[in-house]
Coordinates of C-alpha atoms and ligand atoms in Angstrom, one line a residue:
X718 CA 100.0 -49.1 -165.3
X719 CA 99.9 -52.4 -163.4
X720 CA 100.3 -54.2 -166.6
X721 CA 103.1 -52.2 -168.0
X722 CA 105.2 -52.5 -164.9
X723 CA 104.4 -56.2 -164.7
X724 CA 103.4 -55.3 -161.2
X725 CA 101.8 -57.6 -158.6
X726 CA 98.1 -58.1 -158.1
X727 CA 98.0 -55.5 -155.3
X728 CA 98.3 -52.8 -157.9
X729 CA 94.8 -53.5 -158.9
X730 CA 93.5 -52.5 -155.5
X731 CA 96.0 -50.1 -154.1
X732 CA 96.0 -46.7 -155.9
X733 CA 99.5 -46.4 -157.5
X734 CA 101.7 -43.4 -156.9
X735 CA 100.7 -42.3 -160.4
X736 CA 97.0 -42.6 -159.7
X737 CA 97.3 -40.6 -156.5
X738 CA 99.4 -37.9 -158.3
X739 CA 96.7 -37.7 -161.0
X740 CA 93.9 -37.3 -158.4
X741 CA 95.9 -34.7 -156.6
X742 CA 96.6 -32.7 -159.8
X743 CA 92.9 -32.8 -160.7
X744 CA 91.8 -31.8 -157.2
X745 CA 94.2 -28.9 -157.3
X746 CA 92.7 -27.6 -160.5
X747 CA 89.1 -28.2 -159.3
X748 CA 89.7 -26.6 -155.9
X749 CA 90.6 -23.4 -157.6
X750 CA 87.1 -23.3 -159.1
X751 CA 85.3 -24.8 -156.1
X752 CA 85.4 -21.5 -154.1
X753 CA 83.8 -19.5 -156.9
X754 CA 81.3 -22.2 -157.6
X755 CA 80.1 -22.4 -154.0
X756 CA 81.1 -26.1 -153.7
X757 CA 82.8 -25.2 -150.4
X758 CA 80.7 -24.7 -147.3
X759 CA 81.0 -24.7 -143.6
X760 CA 79.4 -27.2 -141.2
X761 CA 79.0 -26.6 -137.4
X762 CA 79.4 -29.0 -134.6
X763 CA 78.2 -28.1 -131.1
X764 CA 80.6 -27.8 -128.2
X765 CA 78.8 -28.2 -124.8
X766 CA 79.6 -27.6 -121.1
X767 CA 80.2 -31.1 -120.0
X768 CA 78.8 -30.7 -116.5
X769 CA 75.4 -29.5 -117.6
X770 CA 75.2 -30.0 -121.3
X771 CA 74.6 -26.4 -122.0
X772 CA 75.7 -25.1 -125.5
X773 CA 79.1 -23.3 -125.3
X774 CA 79.7 -22.8 -129.0
X775 CA 80.3 -24.5 -132.3
X776 CA 83.4 -25.7 -134.2
X777 CA 83.3 -24.6 -137.8
X778 CA 84.5 -27.4 -140.2
X779 CA 84.9 -26.9 -143.9
X780 CA 83.4 -29.2 -146.5
X781 CA 83.8 -29.7 -150.2
X782 CA 80.8 -31.1 -152.1
X783 CA 82.5 -32.1 -155.3
X784 CA 80.1 -32.3 -158.3
X785 CA 81.5 -35.7 -159.4
X786 CA 83.6 -37.1 -156.6
X787 CA 81.1 -36.4 -153.8
X788 CA 82.3 -35.1 -150.4
X789 CA 86.1 -34.7 -150.3
X790 CA 87.6 -34.8 -146.8
X791 CA 89.2 -31.6 -145.4
X792 CA 92.1 -33.7 -144.4
X793 CA 92.9 -34.2 -148.1
X794 CA 92.0 -30.8 -149.6
X795 CA 93.3 -28.5 -146.8
X796 CA 96.7 -30.0 -147.4
X797 CA 96.4 -29.5 -151.2
X798 CA 95.2 -25.9 -150.6
X799 CA 98.3 -25.2 -148.4
X800 CA 100.6 -26.5 -151.0
X801 CA 99.1 -24.7 -154.0
X802 CA 98.7 -21.4 -152.4
X803 CA 94.9 -21.5 -152.0
X804 CA 94.8 -21.7 -148.2
X805 CA 94.6 -17.9 -148.0
X806 CA 91.3 -17.5 -149.7
X807 CA 90.0 -20.8 -148.3
X808 CA 90.8 -19.9 -144.7
X809 CA 89.4 -16.4 -145.2
X810 CA 86.1 -18.0 -146.5
X811 CA 85.8 -20.2 -143.4
X812 CA 86.7 -17.4 -141.0
X813 CA 84.1 -15.0 -142.5
X814 CA 81.4 -17.7 -142.8
X815 CA 81.9 -18.8 -139.2
X816 CA 81.8 -15.2 -137.8
X817 CA 78.9 -14.3 -140.0
X818 CA 77.0 -17.4 -138.8
X819 CA 77.6 -16.7 -135.1
X820 CA 76.4 -13.1 -135.6
X821 CA 73.2 -14.4 -137.3
X822 CA 72.6 -16.7 -134.3
X823 CA 73.1 -13.8 -132.0
X824 CA 70.4 -11.9 -133.9
X825 CA 68.1 -14.9 -133.9
X826 CA 68.6 -16.2 -130.4
X827 CA 69.7 -13.1 -128.4
X828 CA 71.1 -13.9 -125.0
X829 CA 70.6 -17.6 -125.5
X830 CA 72.8 -17.7 -128.6
X831 CA 76.0 -19.7 -128.5
X832 CA 78.9 -17.5 -127.1
X833 CA 81.6 -18.6 -129.5
X834 CA 82.6 -20.2 -132.8
X835 CA 85.9 -22.1 -133.2
X836 CA 87.9 -22.0 -136.5
X837 CA 90.8 -24.3 -137.4
X838 CA 94.0 -22.8 -138.7
X839 CA 96.5 -24.7 -140.8
X840 CA 100.2 -24.4 -140.6
X841 CA 100.5 -22.3 -143.7
X842 CA 97.8 -19.9 -142.4
X843 CA 99.7 -19.4 -139.2
X844 CA 103.0 -18.9 -141.1
X845 CA 101.5 -16.0 -143.1
X846 CA 101.3 -12.6 -141.5
X847 CA 98.1 -12.0 -143.5
X848 CA 96.2 -14.1 -140.9
X849 CA 96.1 -11.3 -138.4
X850 CA 94.5 -9.0 -140.9
X851 CA 92.1 -11.7 -142.0
X852 CA 90.9 -12.3 -138.4
X853 CA 90.5 -8.6 -137.7
X854 CA 88.5 -8.2 -140.9
X855 CA 86.2 -11.2 -140.1
X856 CA 85.5 -9.7 -136.7
X857 CA 84.9 -6.2 -138.1
X858 CA 82.5 -7.5 -140.8
X859 CA 80.5 -9.5 -138.4
X860 CA 80.8 -7.0 -135.5
X861 CA 81.6 -9.8 -133.2
X862 CA 83.7 -9.2 -130.1
X863 CA 87.1 -10.9 -130.4
X864 CA 86.3 -13.1 -127.4
X865 CA 83.6 -14.8 -129.5
X866 CA 86.2 -16.2 -131.9
X867 CA 88.3 -19.2 -130.9
X868 CA 91.2 -20.3 -133.2
X869 CA 92.5 -23.8 -133.2
X870 CA 96.1 -24.7 -133.9
X871 CA 97.9 -28.0 -133.3
X872 CA 100.8 -28.8 -131.0
X873 CA 103.3 -29.2 -133.7
X874 CA 102.5 -25.8 -135.2
X875 CA 102.5 -24.0 -131.9
X876 CA 105.7 -25.5 -130.6
X877 CA 107.5 -24.8 -133.9
X878 CA 109.8 -21.8 -133.8
X879 CA 109.6 -18.2 -132.8
X880 CA 107.6 -17.1 -135.9
X881 CA 104.7 -19.2 -135.0
X882 CA 104.8 -18.1 -131.4
X883 CA 104.9 -14.5 -132.4
X884 CA 102.0 -15.0 -134.7
X885 CA 100.0 -16.6 -131.9
X886 CA 100.8 -13.7 -129.6
X887 CA 99.7 -11.2 -132.2
X888 CA 96.4 -13.1 -132.6
X889 CA 96.0 -13.3 -128.8
X890 CA 96.6 -9.5 -128.6
X891 CA 93.4 -9.1 -130.7
X892 CA 91.5 -10.7 -127.9
X893 CA 90.6 -14.0 -129.6
X894 CA 90.7 -17.3 -127.7
X895 CA 93.5 -19.8 -128.7
X896 CA 93.0 -23.5 -128.5
X897 CA 95.5 -26.3 -128.9
X898 CA 93.8 -29.0 -131.1
X899 CA 94.3 -32.7 -131.1
X900 CA 96.4 -32.6 -127.9
X901 CA 98.2 -35.8 -127.2
X902 CA 98.9 -36.7 -130.8
X903 CA 101.9 -34.5 -131.4
X904 CA 105.4 -34.6 -130.0
X905 CA 105.2 -32.0 -127.4
X906 CA 104.3 -32.8 -123.8
X907 CA 102.5 -31.4 -120.8
X908 CA 105.7 -29.6 -120.0
X909 CA 105.4 -27.5 -123.2
X910 CA 101.9 -26.3 -122.3
X911 CA 103.2 -23.6 -120.0
X912 CA 105.3 -22.1 -122.8
X913 CA 102.4 -21.6 -125.2
X914 CA 100.0 -18.6 -125.2
X915 CA 97.1 -21.0 -125.2
X916 CA 93.7 -20.7 -123.5
X917 CA 92.1 -24.1 -124.2
X918 CA 93.5 -27.6 -124.6
X919 CA 91.4 -29.9 -126.8
X920 CA 92.0 -33.5 -125.8
X921 CA 92.3 -35.7 -128.9
X922 CA 89.6 -38.1 -129.8
X923 CA 92.1 -41.0 -129.6
X924 CA 92.3 -40.5 -125.8
X925 CA 88.5 -40.2 -125.4
X926 CA 87.8 -43.3 -127.5
X927 CA 89.2 -45.8 -125.0
X928 CA 89.4 -43.8 -121.8
X929 CA 86.9 -46.1 -120.2
X930 CA 88.8 -49.3 -120.9
X931 CA 92.4 -48.0 -120.9
X932 CA 93.8 -46.8 -117.5
X933 CA 96.8 -45.3 -119.2
X934 CA 94.7 -43.0 -121.4
X935 CA 92.6 -42.1 -118.4
X936 CA 95.6 -41.1 -116.3
X937 CA 96.9 -39.0 -119.2
X938 CA 93.5 -37.2 -119.5
X939 CA 93.5 -36.6 -115.8
X940 CA 97.0 -35.2 -115.8
X941 CA 96.3 -33.0 -118.8
X942 CA 93.2 -31.5 -117.2
X943 CA 95.1 -30.8 -114.0
X944 CA 98.1 -29.2 -115.6
X945 CA 95.9 -27.2 -118.0
X946 CA 93.9 -25.9 -115.0
X947 CA 96.9 -25.0 -113.0
X948 CA 98.1 -23.0 -115.9
X949 CA 94.8 -21.2 -116.2
X950 CA 93.6 -23.1 -119.3
X951 CA 90.4 -24.9 -119.8
X952 CA 89.9 -28.3 -121.5
X953 CA 87.6 -29.6 -124.2
X954 CA 87.3 -33.3 -125.0
X955 CA 86.9 -34.2 -128.7
X956 CA 85.0 -37.2 -130.2
X957 CA 82.7 -38.0 -127.3
X958 CA 80.3 -40.6 -128.7
X959 CA 78.7 -42.2 -125.7
X960 CA 77.0 -41.2 -122.4
X961 CA 79.7 -43.3 -120.6
X962 CA 82.5 -41.2 -122.1
X963 CA 80.7 -38.0 -121.3
X964 CA 80.2 -39.1 -117.7
X965 CA 83.8 -40.2 -117.3
X966 CA 85.2 -36.9 -118.8
X967 CA 82.9 -35.0 -116.4
X968 CA 84.3 -37.0 -113.5
X969 CA 87.8 -36.1 -114.7
X970 CA 86.8 -32.4 -114.5
X971 CA 87.1 -31.8 -118.2
X972 CA 85.2 -28.5 -118.9
X973 CA 83.7 -29.0 -122.4
X974 CA 82.8 -31.8 -124.8
X975 CA 82.2 -32.2 -128.4
X976 CA 81.2 -35.3 -130.4
X977 CA 78.5 -37.4 -132.1
X978 CA 76.8 -37.9 -128.7
X979 CA 75.5 -34.4 -128.9
X980 CA 75.5 -33.9 -132.7
X981 CA 77.5 -34.5 -135.9
X982 CA 78.6 -31.4 -137.7
X983 CA 75.5 -29.8 -139.3
X984 CA 75.0 -27.5 -142.2
X985 CA 74.1 -24.0 -141.1
X986 CA 70.3 -24.3 -141.5
X987 CA 70.3 -27.6 -139.6
X988 CA 72.5 -26.3 -136.9
X989 CA 70.1 -23.4 -136.5
X990 CA 67.2 -25.8 -136.2
X991 CA 69.2 -27.9 -133.7
X992 CA 69.7 -24.8 -131.7
X993 CA 66.0 -23.9 -131.8
X994 CA 65.1 -27.3 -130.5
X995 CA 67.8 -27.2 -127.7
X996 CA 66.8 -23.7 -126.7
X997 CA 63.1 -24.6 -126.9
X998 CA 62.4 -21.9 -129.4
X999 CA 59.9 -22.5 -132.2
X1000 CA 61.6 -23.2 -135.6
X1001 CA 61.1 -20.7 -138.4
X1002 CA 60.2 -21.8 -141.9
X1003 CA 63.6 -20.9 -143.3
X1004 CA 65.5 -23.0 -140.7
X1005 CA 65.5 -25.9 -143.1
X1006 CA 65.4 -29.6 -142.4
X1007 CA 67.9 -31.2 -140.0
X1008 CA 70.5 -33.2 -142.0
X1009 CA 73.8 -34.5 -141.0
X1010 CA 76.7 -33.3 -143.1
Ligands
C2E1084 P1 89.6 -31.4 -136.0 O1 89.8 -30.0 -136.0 O2 90.3 -32.2 -134.9 O3 88.1 -31.7 -136.1 C1 87.4 -32.7 -135.5 C2 87.1 -33.8 -136.5 O4 86.5 -34.9 -135.8 C3 86.1 -33.4 -137.5 O5 86.4 -34.2 -138.7 C4 84.8 -34.0 -136.9 O6 83.8 -34.2 -137.9 C5 85.2 -35.2 -136.3 N1 84.4 -35.6 -135.2 C6 83.7 -34.8 -134.3 N2 83.0 -35.6 -133.4 C7 83.3 -36.8 -133.6 C8 83.0 -38.1 -133.0 O7 82.3 -38.1 -132.0 N3 83.5 -39.2 -133.5 C9 84.4 -39.2 -134.6 N4 84.8 -40.4 -135.0 N5 84.7 -38.1 -135.2 C10 84.2 -36.9 -134.7 P2 86.5 -33.4 -140.1 O8 85.4 -32.4 -140.2 O9 86.5 -34.5 -141.2 O10 87.8 -32.6 -140.1 C11 89.0 -33.3 -140.0 C12 90.2 -32.3 -139.8 O11 90.3 -31.4 -140.9 C13 89.9 -31.4 -138.6 O12 90.2 -32.0 -137.4 C14 90.9 -30.2 -138.9 O13 92.2 -30.6 -138.6 C15 90.8 -30.2 -140.5 N6 89.8 -29.1 -140.9 C16 88.5 -29.2 -140.9 N7 88.0 -28.0 -141.3 C17 89.0 -27.1 -141.4 C18 89.2 -25.7 -141.8 O14 88.2 -25.0 -142.0 N8 90.4 -25.2 -141.9 C19 91.5 -26.0 -141.6 N9 92.7 -25.4 -141.7 N10 91.4 -27.3 -141.2 C20 90.2 -27.9 -141.2
MG1085 MG1 89.6 -28.6 -134.6
MG1086 MG1 90.8 -32.0 -133.1
MG1087 MG1 91.9 -33.7 -135.7

């Protein structure tokens, strides 16, 4: 390709548009089979109460272990799934896996079990009325109370049009918790928060990353926490990697935290073992080894 177009040297290193289209086309075909062939699975990252470090719940994150390409990022394949009509079954798989897993932890750990699991929804999922049915079904199958399920949407999705708002209201009517993911990265502002039927604001990792050195970011976090609280919402900080960041976010009155400081996302068995250690419960033989995903 580089040769034919007589193109510059950079073409040897930067994937051409054609190469990217080819990868995309291949991934689309392969994604269709991946669900059946159990190449997709869900990993779990703990969310903790930032004041005392107690486990509040887990965020479910989908993974694709491709037989030849290795791990493909959800950032890449979720978008492909949306565009080729596969997000329905993919989303349902994540919802049902996550609810099933939390129900299993409840059986295993009883009153000490995490109280909720949080599942990301993509734009296409929120646009489709089927999502309400899917959520109800996942709750019924797992027999979880609706309050045990948190659904994450992004600012741009939530602020977009009446359809999306209506869908969010329908979901909220089921009793689930709604969280605004990646807050601070979109176009909406603190002023928009009051217009959304949201329970939790997740402060984006980009704010947390340099909150200690950047006064501007710190002030924005502080304002977000204050406005959220005055609207009856709680806050969760994403991407906390250091004790210093955790301490600062606690000082800023952020409610919950999530990040590598506590744990990377873990495969189900490893998350169960992580819980057993945290809760000081003896591990069972089938808990499996701890391995980062
Ligand atoms: P997100 O929902 O904002 O998820 C948080 C991302 O930050 C995850 O990346 C997680 O692994 C990463 N992360 C967590 N703690 C830290 C940290 O301390 N430092 C750093 N550097 N990163 C951290 P991941 O799993 O690659 O997911 C990327 C995005 O893909 C997610 O962002 C979400 O938007 C999307 N996604 C993942 N799973 C699903 C899913 O099941 N459905 C949908 N629709 N989207 C998903
Ligand atoms: Mg999320
Ligand atoms: Mg996020
Ligand atoms: Mg994100």
